[in-house]
Structure formats: structure tokens, C-alpha cells
């Protein structure tokens, strides 16, 4: 158990330093199992079908969101950026067919956010994505490597999680 809960409110002073060179992502399932996904597989969408999900959902594709800003009250904003990545919803649908109610996304430096199922499934042209590409180029480790982009969050950048290390699919039921 971490001394500090990464999903609890935290300071919005950004951490400029990547926590580790390792960028692989661990996806944790509601049944207690987990699966390691290489950052490269997010780009190619070439993960082997699991025993849980036989086929890739028709919607799984790379999405580019133009005009993204990383806005932080007190220390300015940067952008516009075009981030490309996989919808968080598509990652879940690719890997888990059972019940789920929310998804927690936590970085290697202990910073995280959660999204409720409703937020992920509502139709929108600006979905939450796991971005691996910034303005057409792979995200550098310093820029986050794999970064959650939440277009609806335009305040303290608290949901724009860099260095995503864990995606936890949670079922309350
Ligand atoms: N992993 C991680 N992600 C993070 C943070 C952090 O400390 N660690 N800080 C957040 C905050 S408060 C801000 S303002 C932005 C800063 O993003 P930037 O470094 O790309 O400007 O990252 C957000 N994402
Ligand atoms: Mo921030």
C-alpha cells in the first residue's frame, strides 16, 4: 500500500522528471489478474487477442485530438498540441469483456485520476485517450511517453497524467 494515495487530491505542481526509463503499462483486471502492454503495442494496436476478448472491437483505432492544451492555473498553459492515441474505452474493450464501472490511471511517480464508465462511453468527438504521439512524433519520455489526455479537463492539468504505468479496470459490483 502506498503511503500516499495517487488518486487522492494532490498538488498541481507538475513533476518535470520521468520516474523511470521503463514505459511498459500494466493493465489490472477486476478479477485480480493483470497484463503487461508494451508502449509499442499501443502504437501498432497489435496485441494478441486474450482469452477474455476474442476480437478487436470495430471501433479500436488511433484517434488524433487537435487543439489540446495543458492548462495549469498558476503556472501557465502550453499548446496547442495534437495528441494521438488509443481511446481509454477501446483499451478496456480490447482486453476485458466482464463488468466494470470505472478505470483508474496511475503514473510511475504516483499521480493518477479515474474515469467513470459513463464518462468513457458517452459519445463525444473529444474522448479520453492514452496518447503516445505528440504532433506526429512519438512522445518523449520527458513528455510523458504514454500520457492520458482528458480534453474536458481545462483547469489544473490534474487529469493529464504523464508516464502512465498502471491502468486498473474496476468493478464495483
Ligand atoms: N505523472 C504525472 N503527471 C502529471 C503531473 C505529475 O506530477 N506527474 N503533473 C500534472 C500537472 S499539475 C501539470 S500542470 C501537467 C504539466 O504537464 P507538462 O509537464 O506537460 O507541462 O502535468 C500533469 N500530469
Ligand atoms: Mo498543474
PDB file of C-alpha atoms and ligand atoms in Angstrom:
ATOM      1  CA  UNK A   1       0.000   0.000   0.000  1.00  0.00           C
ATOM      2  CA  UNK A   2       1.359   3.404  -0.909  1.00  0.00           C
ATOM      3  CA  UNK A   3       1.798   5.941   1.843  1.00  0.00           C
ATOM      4  CA  UNK A   4       0.168   8.419  -0.483  1.00  0.00           C
ATOM      5  CA  UNK A   5      -2.939   7.518  -2.438  1.00  0.00           C
ATOM      6  CA  UNK A   6      -2.261   8.559  -6.033  1.00  0.00           C
ATOM      7  CA  UNK A   7      -5.966   9.061  -6.603  1.00  0.00           C
ATOM      8  CA  UNK A   8      -6.359  11.405  -3.649  1.00  0.00           C
ATOM      9  CA  UNK A   9      -6.171  15.173  -4.217  1.00  0.00           C
ATOM     10  CA  UNK A  10      -2.618  16.267  -4.831  1.00  0.00           C
ATOM     11  CA  UNK A  11      -0.623  19.343  -5.501  1.00  0.00           C
ATOM     12  CA  UNK A  12      -0.797  20.614  -9.029  1.00  0.00           C
ATOM     13  CA  UNK A  13       2.890  21.438  -9.160  1.00  0.00           C
ATOM     14  CA  UNK A  14       3.979  19.262 -12.047  1.00  0.00           C
ATOM     15  CA  UNK A  15       6.804  16.813 -11.669  1.00  0.00           C
ATOM     16  CA  UNK A  16       9.208  17.551 -14.538  1.00  0.00           C
ATOM     17  CA  UNK A  17      11.253  14.353 -14.140  1.00  0.00           C
ATOM     18  CA  UNK A  18      10.301  10.953 -15.501  1.00  0.00           C
ATOM     19  CA  UNK A  19      10.142   8.371 -12.697  1.00  0.00           C
ATOM     20  CA  UNK A  20      11.916   5.560 -14.560  1.00  0.00           C
ATOM     21  CA  UNK A  21      13.075   4.719 -18.057  1.00  0.00           C
ATOM     22  CA  UNK A  22      10.667   1.789 -18.240  1.00  0.00           C
ATOM     23  CA  UNK A  23       7.499   2.682 -20.072  1.00  0.00           C
ATOM     24  CA  UNK A  24       5.517  -0.504 -20.137  1.00  0.00           C
ATOM     25  CA  UNK A  25       1.980  -0.387 -18.966  1.00  0.00           C
ATOM     26  CA  UNK A  26       0.320  -2.861 -16.644  1.00  0.00           C
ATOM     27  CA  UNK A  27      -3.410  -3.315 -17.071  1.00  0.00           C
ATOM     28  CA  UNK A  28      -5.105  -4.716 -13.955  1.00  0.00           C
ATOM     29  CA  UNK A  29      -8.395  -6.552 -14.309  1.00  0.00           C
ATOM     30  CA  UNK A  30     -11.301  -6.790 -11.849  1.00  0.00           C
ATOM     31  CA  UNK A  31     -10.585 -10.493 -11.290  1.00  0.00           C
ATOM     32  CA  UNK A  32      -7.141  -9.705  -9.864  1.00  0.00           C
ATOM     33  CA  UNK A  33      -5.144 -10.704 -12.939  1.00  0.00           C
ATOM     34  CA  UNK A  34      -3.032  -8.281 -14.923  1.00  0.00           C
ATOM     35  CA  UNK A  35      -1.351  -7.943 -18.274  1.00  0.00           C
ATOM     36  CA  UNK A  36       1.728  -6.015 -19.359  1.00  0.00           C
ATOM     37  CA  UNK A  37       1.325  -3.968 -22.537  1.00  0.00           C
ATOM     38  CA  UNK A  38       4.434  -2.586 -24.241  1.00  0.00           C
ATOM     39  CA  UNK A  39       4.190   1.072 -25.251  1.00  0.00           C
ATOM     40  CA  UNK A  40       4.885  -0.028 -28.843  1.00  0.00           C
ATOM     41  CA  UNK A  41       1.756  -2.166 -28.831  1.00  0.00           C
ATOM     42  CA  UNK A  42      -0.329   0.931 -28.161  1.00  0.00           C
ATOM     43  CA  UNK A  43       1.010   2.357 -31.407  1.00  0.00           C
ATOM     44  CA  UNK A  44       0.510  -0.766 -33.504  1.00  0.00           C
ATOM     45  CA  UNK A  45      -2.670  -1.915 -31.708  1.00  0.00           C
ATOM     46  CA  UNK A  46      -1.156  -5.283 -32.243  1.00  0.00           C
ATOM     47  CA  UNK A  47      -1.914  -7.055 -29.016  1.00  0.00           C
ATOM     48  CA  UNK A  48      -2.693 -10.706 -29.150  1.00  0.00           C
ATOM     49  CA  UNK A  49      -6.361 -11.329 -28.512  1.00  0.00           C
ATOM     50  CA  UNK A  50      -6.828 -12.508 -24.954  1.00  0.00           C
ATOM     51  CA  UNK A  51      -8.829 -15.415 -23.769  1.00  0.00           C
ATOM     52  CA  UNK A  52     -11.275 -12.806 -22.494  1.00  0.00           C
ATOM     53  CA  UNK A  53     -11.842 -10.966 -25.742  1.00  0.00           C
ATOM     54  CA  UNK A  54     -11.724 -12.843 -29.000  1.00  0.00           C
ATOM     55  CA  UNK A  55     -11.752  -9.954 -31.425  1.00  0.00           C
ATOM     56  CA  UNK A  56     -10.692  -6.382 -31.607  1.00  0.00           C
ATOM     57  CA  UNK A  57     -13.724  -4.087 -31.218  1.00  0.00           C
ATOM     58  CA  UNK A  58     -14.623  -2.492 -34.517  1.00  0.00           C
ATOM     59  CA  UNK A  59     -14.050   0.950 -33.023  1.00  0.00           C
ATOM     60  CA  UNK A  60     -10.428   0.385 -31.904  1.00  0.00           C
ATOM     61  CA  UNK A  61      -8.324   2.785 -33.896  1.00  0.00           C
ATOM     62  CA  UNK A  62      -5.840   5.588 -33.455  1.00  0.00           C
ATOM     63  CA  UNK A  63      -7.515   8.893 -32.651  1.00  0.00           C
ATOM     64  CA  UNK A  64      -5.934  12.319 -33.125  1.00  0.00           C
ATOM     65  CA  UNK A  65      -7.173  15.205 -31.000  1.00  0.00           C
ATOM     66  CA  UNK A  66      -6.071  18.591 -32.367  1.00  0.00           C
ATOM     67  CA  UNK A  67      -6.054  21.764 -30.279  1.00  0.00           C
ATOM     68  CA  UNK A  68      -5.219  20.222 -26.918  1.00  0.00           C
ATOM     69  CA  UNK A  69      -3.833  22.494 -24.218  1.00  0.00           C
ATOM     70  CA  UNK A  70      -2.098  21.544 -20.999  1.00  0.00           C
ATOM     71  CA  UNK A  71      -3.526  24.258 -18.792  1.00  0.00           C
ATOM     72  CA  UNK A  72      -2.355  24.869 -15.288  1.00  0.00           C
ATOM     73  CA  UNK A  73      -3.605  27.675 -13.121  1.00  0.00           C
ATOM     74  CA  UNK A  74      -0.616  29.350 -11.550  1.00  0.00           C
ATOM     75  CA  UNK A  75       1.976  28.058 -13.962  1.00  0.00           C
ATOM     76  CA  UNK A  76       0.657  28.778 -17.387  1.00  0.00           C
ATOM     77  CA  UNK A  77      -0.547  26.761 -20.316  1.00  0.00           C
ATOM     78  CA  UNK A  78       1.130  25.067 -23.241  1.00  0.00           C
ATOM     79  CA  UNK A  79      -0.251  24.119 -26.625  1.00  0.00           C
ATOM     80  CA  UNK A  80      -1.967  23.765 -28.926  1.00  0.00           C
ATOM     81  CA  UNK A  81      -0.884  20.150 -29.334  1.00  0.00           C
ATOM     82  CA  UNK A  82      -2.276  17.370 -31.450  1.00  0.00           C
ATOM     83  CA  UNK A  83      -2.181  14.184 -29.373  1.00  0.00           C
ATOM     84  CA  UNK A  84      -2.669  10.779 -30.992  1.00  0.00           C
ATOM     85  CA  UNK A  85      -3.504   7.614 -29.140  1.00  0.00           C
ATOM     86  CA  UNK A  86      -5.984   4.952 -28.291  1.00  0.00           C
ATOM     87  CA  UNK A  87      -9.288   5.710 -26.592  1.00  0.00           C
ATOM     88  CA  UNK A  88      -9.140   4.533 -22.993  1.00  0.00           C
ATOM     89  CA  UNK A  89     -12.501   2.891 -23.648  1.00  0.00           C
ATOM     90  CA  UNK A  90     -11.064   0.921 -26.575  1.00  0.00           C
ATOM     91  CA  UNK A  91      -8.167  -0.334 -24.440  1.00  0.00           C
ATOM     92  CA  UNK A  92     -10.669  -1.623 -21.884  1.00  0.00           C
ATOM     93  CA  UNK A  93     -12.868  -3.191 -24.558  1.00  0.00           C
ATOM     94  CA  UNK A  94      -9.838  -4.827 -26.183  1.00  0.00           C
ATOM     95  CA  UNK A  95      -8.790  -6.563 -23.011  1.00  0.00           C
ATOM     96  CA  UNK A  96     -11.794  -7.067 -20.743  1.00  0.00           C
ATOM     97  CA  UNK A  97     -15.264  -8.333 -21.514  1.00  0.00           C
ATOM     98  CA  UNK A  98     -16.675  -8.575 -17.976  1.00  0.00           C
ATOM     99  CA  UNK A  99     -18.409  -5.968 -15.867  1.00  0.00           C
ATOM    100  CA  UNK A 100     -16.627  -2.748 -14.989  1.00  0.00           C
ATOM    101  CA  UNK A 101     -17.647   0.587 -13.536  1.00  0.00           C
ATOM    102  CA  UNK A 102     -14.530   2.759 -13.631  1.00  0.00           C
ATOM    103  CA  UNK A 103     -10.931   2.929 -14.740  1.00  0.00           C
ATOM    104  CA  UNK A 104      -8.040   4.247 -12.661  1.00  0.00           C
ATOM    105  CA  UNK A 105      -4.953   5.541 -14.433  1.00  0.00           C
ATOM    106  CA  UNK A 106      -1.806   5.910 -12.331  1.00  0.00           C
ATOM    107  CA  UNK A 107       1.705   7.051 -13.265  1.00  0.00           C
ATOM    108  CA  UNK A 108       5.077   5.744 -12.243  1.00  0.00           C
ATOM    109  CA  UNK A 109       5.506   8.791  -9.978  1.00  0.00           C
ATOM    110  CA  UNK A 110       2.305   8.118  -8.053  1.00  0.00           C
ATOM    111  CA  UNK A 111      -0.047  10.527  -9.765  1.00  0.00           C
ATOM    112  CA  UNK A 112      -3.406   9.436 -11.013  1.00  0.00           C
ATOM    113  CA  UNK A 113      -7.005  10.003 -11.928  1.00  0.00           C
ATOM    114  CA  UNK A 114     -10.094   7.917 -12.509  1.00  0.00           C
ATOM    115  CA  UNK A 115     -12.835   7.922 -15.091  1.00  0.00           C
ATOM    116  CA  UNK A 116     -16.304   6.536 -14.578  1.00  0.00           C
ATOM    117  CA  UNK A 117     -17.709   4.202 -17.193  1.00  0.00           C
ATOM    118  CA  UNK A 118     -20.349   6.767 -18.146  1.00  0.00           C
ATOM    119  CA  UNK A 119     -17.699   9.367 -18.896  1.00  0.00           C
ATOM    120  CA  UNK A 120     -15.888   6.917 -21.179  1.00  0.00           C
ATOM    121  CA  UNK A 121     -18.936   5.651 -23.041  1.00  0.00           C
ATOM    122  CA  UNK A 122     -20.728   8.956 -23.657  1.00  0.00           C
ATOM    123  CA  UNK A 123     -20.497   9.785 -27.364  1.00  0.00           C
ATOM    124  CA  UNK A 124     -18.003  12.606 -27.904  1.00  0.00           C
ATOM    125  CA  UNK A 125     -15.639  13.874 -30.549  1.00  0.00           C
ATOM    126  CA  UNK A 126     -13.065  14.613 -27.789  1.00  0.00           C
ATOM    127  CA  UNK A 127     -12.658  11.285 -25.988  1.00  0.00           C
ATOM    128  CA  UNK A 128     -10.170  10.472 -23.242  1.00  0.00           C
ATOM    129  CA  UNK A 129      -7.143   8.860 -24.891  1.00  0.00           C
ATOM    130  CA  UNK A 130      -3.896   7.202 -23.915  1.00  0.00           C
ATOM    131  CA  UNK A 131      -1.624   9.295 -26.103  1.00  0.00           C
ATOM    132  CA  UNK A 132       1.689   8.017 -27.440  1.00  0.00           C
ATOM    133  CA  UNK A 133       2.247  10.627 -30.155  1.00  0.00           C
ATOM    134  CA  UNK A 134       2.500  14.418 -29.986  1.00  0.00           C
ATOM    135  CA  UNK A 135       2.270  16.481 -33.164  1.00  0.00           C
ATOM    136  CA  UNK A 136       3.002  13.392 -35.247  1.00  0.00           C
ATOM    137  CA  UNK A 137       6.092  12.308 -33.300  1.00  0.00           C
ATOM    138  CA  UNK A 138       6.399   9.701 -30.558  1.00  0.00           C
ATOM    139  CA  UNK A 139       6.074  11.298 -27.131  1.00  0.00           C
ATOM    140  CA  UNK A 140       9.479  11.517 -25.499  1.00  0.00           C
ATOM    141  CA  UNK A 141       9.995  10.065 -22.051  1.00  0.00           C
ATOM    142  CA  UNK A 142      10.247  13.622 -20.698  1.00  0.00           C
ATOM    143  CA  UNK A 143       6.902  14.483 -22.285  1.00  0.00           C
ATOM    144  CA  UNK A 144       5.232  11.515 -20.702  1.00  0.00           C
ATOM    145  CA  UNK A 145       5.814   8.688 -23.205  1.00  0.00           C
ATOM    146  CA  UNK A 146       2.322   7.405 -22.603  1.00  0.00           C
ATOM    147  CA  UNK A 147       0.110  10.192 -21.390  1.00  0.00           C
ATOM    148  CA  UNK A 148      -3.564  10.307 -20.510  1.00  0.00           C
ATOM    149  CA  UNK A 149      -5.269  13.168 -22.318  1.00  0.00           C
ATOM    150  CA  UNK A 150      -8.605  14.289 -20.893  1.00  0.00           C
ATOM    151  CA  UNK A 151      -9.849  17.025 -23.256  1.00  0.00           C
ATOM    152  CA  UNK A 152     -12.683  18.077 -20.943  1.00  0.00           C
ATOM    153  CA  UNK A 153     -10.252  18.947 -18.144  1.00  0.00           C
ATOM    154  CA  UNK A 154      -9.079  22.521 -18.700  1.00  0.00           C
ATOM    155  CA  UNK A 155      -8.115  23.614 -15.220  1.00  0.00           C
ATOM    156  CA  UNK A 156      -5.058  22.333 -13.327  1.00  0.00           C
ATOM    157  CA  UNK A 157      -3.976  19.562 -15.713  1.00  0.00           C
ATOM    158  CA  UNK A 158      -4.568  17.171 -12.844  1.00  0.00           C
ATOM    159  CA  UNK A 159      -6.026  14.527 -15.148  1.00  0.00           C
ATOM    160  CA  UNK A 160      -3.349  14.872 -17.856  1.00  0.00           C
ATOM    161  CA  UNK A 161      -1.340  12.020 -16.348  1.00  0.00           C
ATOM    162  CA  UNK A 162       2.195  11.640 -17.703  1.00  0.00           C
ATOM    163  CA  UNK A 163       4.191   8.360 -17.503  1.00  0.00           C
ATOM    164  CA  UNK A 164       1.134   6.168 -17.286  1.00  0.00           C
ATOM    165  CA  UNK A 165       2.247   2.919 -15.665  1.00  0.00           C
ATOM    166  CA  UNK A 166      -0.985   1.302 -14.430  1.00  0.00           C
ATOM    167  CA  UNK A 167      -4.477   1.114 -15.816  1.00  0.00           C
ATOM    168  CA  UNK A 168      -6.815  -0.516 -13.316  1.00  0.00           C
ATOM    169  CA  UNK A 169     -10.196  -1.669 -14.552  1.00  0.00           C
ATOM    170  CA  UNK A 170     -12.500  -1.649 -11.549  1.00  0.00           C
ATOM    171  CA  UNK A 171     -15.890  -3.228 -10.999  1.00  0.00           C
ATOM    172  CA  UNK A 172     -17.905  -2.033  -8.000  1.00  0.00           C
ATOM    173  CA  UNK A 173     -20.405  -4.791  -8.466  1.00  0.00           C
TER     174      UNK A 173
HETATM  175  N1  LIG B   1       2.767  11.660 -13.837  1.00  0.00           N
HETATM  176  C1  LIG B   1       2.492  12.932 -13.633  1.00  0.00           C
HETATM  177  N2  LIG B   1       1.617  13.537 -14.469  1.00  0.00           N
HETATM  178  C2  LIG B   1       1.323  14.841 -14.290  1.00  0.00           C
HETATM  179  C3  LIG B   1       1.892  15.565 -13.219  1.00  0.00           C
HETATM  180  C4  LIG B   1       2.822  14.911 -12.369  1.00  0.00           C
HETATM  181  O1  LIG B   1       3.389  15.485 -11.428  1.00  0.00           O
HETATM  182  N3  LIG B   1       3.086  13.596 -12.617  1.00  0.00           N
HETATM  183  N4  LIG B   1       1.528  16.879 -13.027  1.00  0.00           N
HETATM  184  C5  LIG B   1       0.300  17.346 -13.656  1.00  0.00           C
HETATM  185  C6  LIG B   1       0.236  18.806 -13.634  1.00  0.00           C
HETATM  186  S1  LIG B   1      -0.206  19.505 -12.154  1.00  0.00           S
HETATM  187  C7  LIG B   1       0.512  19.535 -14.743  1.00  0.00           C
HETATM  188  S2  LIG B   1       0.358  21.223 -14.710  1.00  0.00           S
HETATM  189  C8  LIG B   1       0.896  18.901 -16.016  1.00  0.00           C
HETATM  190  C9  LIG B   1       2.162  19.520 -16.588  1.00  0.00           C
HETATM  191  O2  LIG B   1       2.364  18.958 -17.833  1.00  0.00           O
HETATM  192  P1  LIG B   1       3.624  19.359 -18.700  1.00  0.00           P
HETATM  193  O3  LIG B   1       4.829  18.927 -17.890  1.00  0.00           O
HETATM  194  O4  LIG B   1       3.473  18.616 -19.970  1.00  0.00           O
HETATM  195  O5  LIG B   1       3.547  20.833 -18.866  1.00  0.00           O
HETATM  196  O6  LIG B   1       1.121  17.505 -15.882  1.00  0.00           O
HETATM  197  C10 LIG B   1       0.173  16.839 -15.083  1.00  0.00           C
HETATM  198  N5  LIG B   1       0.446  15.425 -15.146  1.00  0.00           N
HETATM  199 MO1  LIG B   2      -0.639  21.751 -12.669  1.00  0.00          MO
END
